[in-house]
Coordinates of C-alpha atoms in Angstrom, one line a residue:
X1 CA -63.2 66.4 52.0
X2 CA -64.5 63.7 49.2
X3 CA -62.6 60.7 48.2
X4 CA -61.6 62.1 44.6
X5 CA -60.5 65.5 46.3
X6 CA -58.4 63.6 48.9
X7 CA -56.8 61.4 45.8
X8 CA -56.0 64.8 44.0
X9 CA -54.4 66.1 47.0
X10 CA -52.5 62.9 47.4
X11 CA -51.2 63.2 43.7
X12 CA -50.2 66.7 43.9
X13 CA -47.9 66.0 47.2
X14 CA -46.5 63.0 45.1
X15 CA -46.1 65.0 42.3
X16 CA -44.2 68.0 44.0
X17 CA -42.0 65.1 45.9
X18 CA -40.9 63.7 42.7
X19 CA -40.3 67.1 41.1
X20 CA -38.5 68.0 44.2
X21 CA -36.4 64.7 44.0
X22 CA -35.7 65.2 40.3
X23 CA -34.4 68.5 40.8
X24 CA -31.9 67.3 43.8
X25 CA -31.2 64.4 41.4
X26 CA -30.3 66.7 38.6
X27 CA -28.1 69.1 41.4
X28 CA -26.2 65.6 42.1
X29 CA -25.8 64.8 38.4
X30 CA -24.1 68.1 37.7
X31 CA -22.1 68.2 40.8
X32 CA -20.8 64.4 39.6
X33 CA -20.8 65.4 36.1
X34 CA -16.7 65.5 35.4
X35 CA -13.7 64.6 37.8
X36 CA -12.3 65.7 41.3
X37 CA -9.4 67.1 39.1
X38 CA -12.0 69.1 36.8
X39 CA -13.1 70.8 39.6
X40 CA -10.1 71.4 41.3
X41 CA -8.7 73.0 38.6
X42 CA -12.1 74.8 37.5
X43 CA -11.8 76.6 41.1
X44 CA -8.4 77.4 40.8
X45 CA -8.8 79.5 37.6
X46 CA -12.0 81.0 39.4
X47 CA -9.0 82.7 41.6
X48 CA -6.6 83.5 38.7
X49 CA -8.3 86.5 36.8
X50 CA -7.9 86.5 33.0
X51 CA -7.3 90.2 31.7
X52 CA -7.9 92.0 28.1
X53 CA -4.0 91.8 28.0
X54 CA -3.9 87.5 28.2
X55 CA -3.0 85.0 25.8
X56 CA -4.7 81.5 27.1
X57 CA -4.3 77.9 26.1
X58 CA -7.5 76.3 26.5
X59 CA -8.3 72.5 26.4
X60 CA -7.8 69.3 28.0
X61 CA -4.5 67.0 29.3
X62 CA -2.5 67.7 26.0
X63 CA -3.0 71.6 26.8
X64 CA -2.5 71.2 30.7
X65 CA 0.6 69.6 30.5
X66 CA 2.5 72.5 28.9
X67 CA 4.1 75.2 30.5
X68 CA 3.2 78.0 28.0
X69 CA 4.2 81.1 29.8
X70 CA 7.9 79.5 29.7
X71 CA 7.6 78.2 26.6
X72 CA 6.8 81.8 25.2
X73 CA 8.7 84.1 28.0
X74 CA 5.5 85.4 28.9
X75 CA 3.6 85.9 32.1
X76 CA 0.2 86.7 29.6
X77 CA 0.3 83.3 28.3
X78 CA -1.8 81.3 30.8
X79 CA -2.4 77.7 30.9
X80 CA -6.1 77.0 31.3
X81 CA -6.1 72.8 30.1
X82 CA -7.6 70.1 32.6
X83 CA -6.7 66.6 32.1
X84 CA -9.9 64.4 30.5
X85 CA -11.7 67.5 29.6
X86 CA -14.5 67.3 26.7
X87 CA -16.2 70.0 24.8
X88 CA -18.8 70.6 27.0
X89 CA -16.3 70.8 29.7
X90 CA -14.8 74.0 28.2
X91 CA -18.2 75.2 27.4
X92 CA -18.9 75.0 31.4
X93 CA -16.0 76.7 32.5
X94 CA -15.7 79.0 29.6
X95 CA -17.1 82.2 31.6
X96 CA -13.8 82.0 33.7
X97 CA -12.0 82.7 31.3
X98 CA -14.4 85.4 29.0
X99 CA -15.4 87.8 31.2
X100 CA -12.0 88.7 31.2
X101 CA -11.9 89.6 27.0
X102 CA -8.7 88.1 26.8
X103 CA -6.6 89.2 23.4
X104 CA -6.3 85.2 22.2
X105 CA -7.6 81.8 23.0
X106 CA -5.7 78.7 21.3
X107 CA -8.4 76.3 21.6
X108 CA -7.7 72.3 21.3
X109 CA -10.5 69.8 22.3
X110 CA -11.8 66.9 21.2
X111 CA -9.8 63.3 21.7
X112 CA -11.7 62.6 25.2
X113 CA -14.9 63.2 23.6
X114 CA -13.7 60.7 20.9
X115 CA -12.5 58.0 24.0
X116 CA -16.3 58.5 25.1
X117 CA -16.9 57.3 21.5
X118 CA -18.9 60.0 20.8
X119 CA -19.1 60.4 17.1
X120 CA -17.3 63.6 14.9
X121 CA -20.7 65.0 14.1
X122 CA -21.6 65.6 17.6
X123 CA -18.1 66.7 18.5
X124 CA -18.3 69.2 15.8
X125 CA -21.6 70.4 16.8
X126 CA -20.3 70.8 20.4
X127 CA -17.8 72.8 19.1
X128 CA -19.9 75.3 17.0
X129 CA -21.8 75.9 20.0
X130 CA -18.5 76.5 22.2
X131 CA -17.2 79.0 19.5
X132 CA -20.3 80.7 18.8
X133 CA -20.4 81.5 22.6
X134 CA -16.9 82.5 22.5
X135 CA -17.5 85.1 19.8
X136 CA -20.6 86.5 21.5
X137 CA -19.5 86.9 24.9
X138 CA -16.0 88.2 24.0
X139 CA -16.1 89.5 20.6
X140 CA -12.7 91.1 20.6
X141 CA -10.9 88.0 21.5
X142 CA -8.7 86.4 18.3
X143 CA -9.9 82.8 18.5
X144 CA -7.5 80.3 17.0
X145 CA -9.0 76.5 16.3
X146 CA -6.5 74.3 16.4
X147 CA -6.9 70.2 14.9
X148 CA -6.6 67.4 17.3
X149 CA -3.5 65.3 17.2
X150 CA -3.1 61.7 16.2
X151 CA -2.8 59.2 18.6
X152 CA -0.7 56.1 18.4
X153 CA -2.3 52.6 19.9
X154 CA 0.7 50.8 19.3
X155 CA 1.4 51.8 23.0
X156 CA -1.7 49.9 23.8
X157 CA -2.3 52.2 26.6
X158 CA -5.7 53.7 26.0
X159 CA -8.3 51.1 24.9
X160 CA -11.1 53.6 24.5
X161 CA -9.5 55.1 21.4
X162 CA -8.8 51.5 19.9
X163 CA -10.3 51.7 16.3
X164 CA -11.2 55.4 16.4
X165 CA -8.3 56.0 14.6
X166 CA -10.7 57.3 11.7
X167 CA -13.1 59.8 14.0
X168 CA -10.0 62.1 14.4
X169 CA -9.4 62.4 10.5
X170 CA -13.3 63.1 10.4
X171 CA -13.5 65.5 13.0
X172 CA -10.6 67.6 12.0
X173 CA -12.2 67.6 8.6
X174 CA -15.5 69.1 10.1
X175 CA -13.4 71.3 12.7
X176 CA -12.1 73.2 9.7
X177 CA -15.4 73.8 8.3
X178 CA -16.6 75.0 11.4
X179 CA -13.5 77.5 11.5
X180 CA -14.7 78.9 8.2
X181 CA -18.1 79.0 9.5
X182 CA -17.0 81.5 12.2
X183 CA -14.0 83.1 10.7
X184 CA -11.7 81.7 13.0
X185 CA -7.8 81.1 11.9
X186 CA -7.6 77.2 11.5
X187 CA -4.2 76.0 12.7
X188 CA -3.8 72.2 11.4
X189 CA -1.2 70.6 13.7
X190 CA -1.9 67.1 12.8
X191 CA 0.5 67.0 10.1
X192 CA 3.8 67.7 12.4
X193 CA 2.8 65.1 14.5
X194 CA 1.9 62.4 11.9
X195 CA 3.9 59.8 10.6
X196 CA 3.2 57.8 7.5
X197 CA 0.6 55.9 8.9
X198 CA -1.4 58.8 10.5
X199 CA 0.0 57.7 14.1
X200 CA 1.3 60.0 16.5
X201 CA 5.1 60.1 15.8
X202 CA 6.6 57.4 18.5
X203 CA 9.5 59.8 19.3
X204 CA 7.3 62.3 20.6
X205 CA 5.3 60.5 23.3
X206 CA 6.2 57.7 26.0
X207 CA 2.2 56.8 25.9
X208 CA 0.8 57.0 22.9
X209 CA -1.4 60.1 23.4
X210 CA 0.9 62.9 25.8
X211 CA 3.6 64.9 24.7
X212 CA 7.1 64.8 25.9
X213 CA 8.9 67.8 25.6
X214 CA 10.3 67.4 21.8
X215 CA 6.6 67.4 21.2
X216 CA 5.5 70.8 22.7
X217 CA 8.6 72.0 21.1
X218 CA 7.0 71.7 17.7
X219 CA 3.6 72.8 19.0
X220 CA 4.9 75.9 19.9
X221 CA 7.3 76.6 17.1
X222 CA 3.9 75.8 14.9
X223 CA 1.9 78.3 16.8
X224 CA 4.6 80.8 17.7
X225 CA 3.6 83.1 14.8
X226 CA -0.3 83.3 15.9
X227 CA 1.0 83.9 19.5
X228 CA 2.5 87.4 18.7
X229 CA 5.8 88.6 16.3
X230 CA 6.8 90.6 19.8
X231 CA 7.3 87.7 21.8
X232 CA 10.7 86.3 22.4
X233 CA 11.5 82.5 23.3
X234 CA 14.6 80.6 23.4
X235 CA 14.8 79.2 20.0
X236 CA 15.9 75.6 20.9
X237 CA 15.2 75.1 24.4
X238 CA 11.3 74.7 25.6
X239 CA 12.1 75.3 29.1
X240 CA 15.3 77.6 29.5
X241 CA 16.1 78.2 33.3
X242 CA 18.1 81.3 34.7
X243 CA 19.6 82.4 37.9
X244 CA 16.3 84.7 38.6
X245 CA 14.1 81.7 38.7
X246 CA 12.3 80.6 41.8
X247 CA 11.9 76.8 41.3
X248 CA 8.7 75.2 43.2
X249 CA 9.5 71.4 43.8
X250 CA 7.1 68.7 45.2
X251 CA 4.7 66.4 44.2
X252 CA 1.1 66.7 42.5
X253 CA 0.1 69.1 45.0
X254 CA 3.0 71.7 43.8
X255 CA 2.3 70.3 40.0
X256 CA -1.5 70.7 40.1
X257 CA -1.4 74.8 40.6
X258 CA -0.1 77.6 38.1
X259 CA 2.4 79.1 40.8
X260 CA 3.7 82.1 38.6
X261 CA 0.1 83.4 38.6
X262 CA -0.6 82.6 42.3
X263 CA 2.5 84.1 43.8
X264 CA 2.2 86.8 40.6
X265 CA 6.2 86.0 40.0
X266 CA 6.3 85.7 36.3
X267 CA 10.1 84.0 37.2
X268 CA 8.3 81.2 39.6
X269 CA 8.4 77.6 37.6
X270 CA 6.8 74.9 38.6
X271 CA 8.5 71.5 38.5
X272 CA 6.2 68.4 39.7
X273 CA 7.4 65.1 40.5
X274 CA 5.6 62.1 41.4
X275 CA 4.1 61.4 45.2
X276 CA 6.8 59.7 46.5
X277 CA 9.4 61.6 49.1
X278 CA 12.5 59.6 47.8
X279 CA 12.1 61.1 44.3
X280 CA 12.9 65.0 45.5
X281 CA 16.6 64.3 46.2
X282 CA 17.1 63.7 42.1
X283 CA 15.0 66.4 41.0
X284 CA 16.9 68.6 43.9
X285 CA 20.2 67.7 42.0
X286 CA 19.0 68.3 38.6
X287 CA 17.5 71.8 39.1
X288 CA 20.4 72.8 41.3
X289 CA 22.6 72.6 38.5
X290 CA 20.7 75.7 37.2
X291 CA 21.9 77.7 40.0
X292 CA 18.2 79.2 40.7
X293 CA 17.5 82.2 42.9
X294 CA 15.5 80.2 44.9
X295 CA 14.3 76.4 45.4
X296 CA 11.3 75.7 47.1
X297 CA 10.5 72.4 48.5
X298 CA 7.5 70.1 49.5
X299 CA 7.9 67.0 51.0
X300 CA 5.0 64.3 50.1
X301 CA 4.1 61.1 52.2
X302 CA 5.7 57.9 51.4
X303 CA 4.2 55.8 48.5
X304 CA 2.2 52.6 49.5
X305 CA 2.4 51.0 46.3
X306 CA 0.2 48.3 46.9
X307 CA -2.5 50.9 47.2
X308 CA -3.5 51.0 44.0
X309 CA -6.4 53.8 44.5
X310 CA -4.5 55.9 47.0
X311 CA -1.9 58.2 45.6
X312 CA -0.7 58.5 49.1
X313 CA -0.1 56.4 52.3
X314 CA -1.0 56.4 56.1
X315 CA 2.0 54.6 56.6
X316 CA 4.5 56.8 56.2
X317 CA 7.6 56.9 57.7
X318 CA 9.2 60.4 59.3
X319 CA 12.5 59.2 59.2
X320 CA 12.5 58.7 55.6
X321 CA 10.7 61.8 54.7
X322 CA 13.4 63.6 57.0
X323 CA 16.5 61.9 55.5
X324 CA 14.9 62.5 51.9
X325 CA 14.9 66.4 52.8
X326 CA 17.8 66.6 54.6
X327 CA 19.4 64.7 51.5
X328 CA 18.1 67.3 49.0
X329 CA 18.8 70.3 50.8
X330 CA 22.5 68.9 51.4
X331 CA 22.9 68.7 47.8
X332 CA 21.4 71.8 46.9
X333 CA 24.0 73.8 48.8
X334 CA 26.7 71.9 47.6
X335 CA 25.9 72.2 43.9
X336 CA 24.4 75.8 44.3
X337 CA 25.5 77.9 47.3
X338 CA 24.0 80.9 46.5
X339 CA 20.3 79.1 45.8
X340 CA 18.4 80.1 48.8
X341 CA 16.2 77.1 50.0
X342 CA 12.8 77.2 51.2
X343 CA 11.6 74.4 53.3
X344 CA 7.6 74.0 53.7
X345 CA 5.6 71.6 56.0
X346 CA 4.0 68.7 54.8
X347 CA 0.2 69.5 53.7
X348 CA -2.3 67.3 55.9
X349 CA -5.0 65.4 54.7
X350 CA -8.9 64.7 55.3
X351 CA -9.8 61.7 56.6
X352 CA -13.2 62.0 56.2
X353 CA -13.0 61.1 52.7
X354 CA -13.0 57.1 52.3
X355 CA -9.8 56.7 50.7
X356 CA -7.8 58.4 53.1
X357 CA -9.7 57.3 56.2
X358 CA -6.4 55.5 57.4
X359 CA -5.0 59.2 57.8
X360 CA -7.7 59.3 60.9
X361 CA -5.1 58.2 63.3
X362 CA -2.1 59.5 61.7
X363 CA -2.0 63.6 62.8
X364 CA 0.2 63.0 65.5
X365 CA 2.9 61.3 63.2
X366 CA 2.5 64.2 60.5
X367 CA 3.0 66.9 63.6
X368 CA 6.4 64.8 64.4
X369 CA 7.1 64.8 60.9
X370 CA 6.8 68.4 60.6
X371 CA 8.3 69.1 63.8
X372 CA 11.4 67.5 62.4
X373 CA 11.7 69.0 58.9
X374 CA 11.3 72.4 61.3
X375 CA 14.7 71.2 63.3
X376 CA 16.1 70.5 59.8
X377 CA 15.0 74.1 58.3
X378 CA 16.9 75.4 61.5
X379 CA 20.0 73.3 61.2
X380 CA 20.7 74.0 57.7
X381 CA 19.7 77.9 57.9
X382 CA 17.2 78.0 55.4
X383 CA 13.5 79.6 55.5
X384 CA 10.9 77.8 57.0
X385 CA 7.2 77.8 56.2
X386 CA 4.8 76.1 58.6
X387 CA 1.6 75.7 56.1
X388 CA -0.6 73.9 59.0
X389 CA -2.4 77.1 60.8
X390 CA -3.5 78.0 57.1
X391 CA -4.6 74.5 55.7
X392 CA -5.2 72.4 58.8
X393 CA -8.3 72.4 61.1
X394 CA -8.5 72.0 65.1
X395 CA -7.9 68.2 64.4
X396 CA -5.0 68.8 62.4
X397 CA -6.4 67.3 59.2
X398 CA -6.9 69.5 55.8
X399 CA -9.8 72.0 56.2
X400 CA -13.0 70.6 54.2
X401 CA -13.5 73.7 52.4
X402 CA -10.2 73.3 50.4
X403 CA -10.5 70.1 49.3
X404 CA -13.2 67.5 47.1
X405 CA -11.0 64.6 47.6
X406 CA -9.4 64.7 50.8
X407 CA -5.8 65.4 49.6
X408 CA -5.6 68.1 46.5
X409 CA -6.4 71.4 46.5
X410 CA -9.4 73.5 45.6
X411 CA -8.7 77.1 44.4
X412 CA -9.2 78.7 47.7
X413 CA -6.6 76.3 49.2
X414 CA -4.1 77.2 46.9
X415 CA -4.9 81.0 47.7
X416 CA -4.2 80.4 51.2
X417 CA -1.1 78.3 50.6
X418 CA 0.6 81.2 48.2
X419 CA -0.5 83.8 50.5
X420 CA 1.5 82.2 53.4
X421 CA 4.7 81.4 51.0
X422 CA 4.8 84.9 49.7
X423 CA 5.8 86.0 53.3
X424 CA 8.7 83.7 53.1
X425 CA 9.6 84.5 49.4
X426 CA 9.4 88.4 50.0
X427 CA 12.5 88.4 52.6

């Protein structure tokens, strides 16, 4: 082989290697494109089918934060919002909705794009592409485009939105043009939420961006006529409660899922609280006043306030967990003796993730906590659901296929959990 041929051969091998590395890097970049929470919610939505009878609210944290099926008292109204999502993020998961050919889609997206300092023109072009896809892949779906809401920097919370107020106004002008181009109804929500300075009204928010219940009520009332004349909802209460309700009560593990869909029970209502076991008593007291049919409890670990980047700590106290849960159970039974209580075991953590590495030596303590909680259920004669057999591996840690961050669940993890919980709720 001549030197020239040898050099050519070596160069071709290097080229193939570079291509392989680029392909691998592209795959890695794609995998890391969005937040862990994005992939958790997306994988959950992959397990929750959308049908031609459904009305879907599609968007970011503003959409994510609403309990839409409760607002409209209709199980066909579905939440497909993800905190932090952007226009491209919706495009990348649109297939999970469009393959079901839903009856209606209410679209609101773009604020996070602005926080990433993307210009109004670029956002509008991405939106145009998204709408074109929706109309092409699901032509029978009635799409509604909602305007961006104002925000309020007086709260000094979201620094990436400082000095971006005019971008919202510019984007809304372009959004309306995109809506006209595609013959999509335009719902201008902005005036209902803006004060005289075009800032989000302070009484509607506690952080300058996200909405309190009074804000969601304005939103609900404004879009109600588009959702459907046949849909009945409470005229004054946003989330009315009834004696037929089943309340799912717990931390973020509970709050991150659409339990009414997972359990196929429209009367299931999720009430999430912080990942601190002490909080569950006050919440249990609050919801027991409504005399619901059932309250399903899930304790969390103690919160280590010094661990800023970790939402739960391996330095949890078994005694504190048991004491908090017993206090909650006793309170529910005192306030609403007819309410059935379901107590679930604490969900394990996967210590292979760096931020949860301290849990490597906590499995025995977790096992003890669940043993004590089981005794508590027997003492108070309430239902006990042991989730360990379905969620834990042979080492007592959260199964790797059920998580992408070591603690929170992917869709298949929620399905496994829901299937186990259904057995107790059916009794």
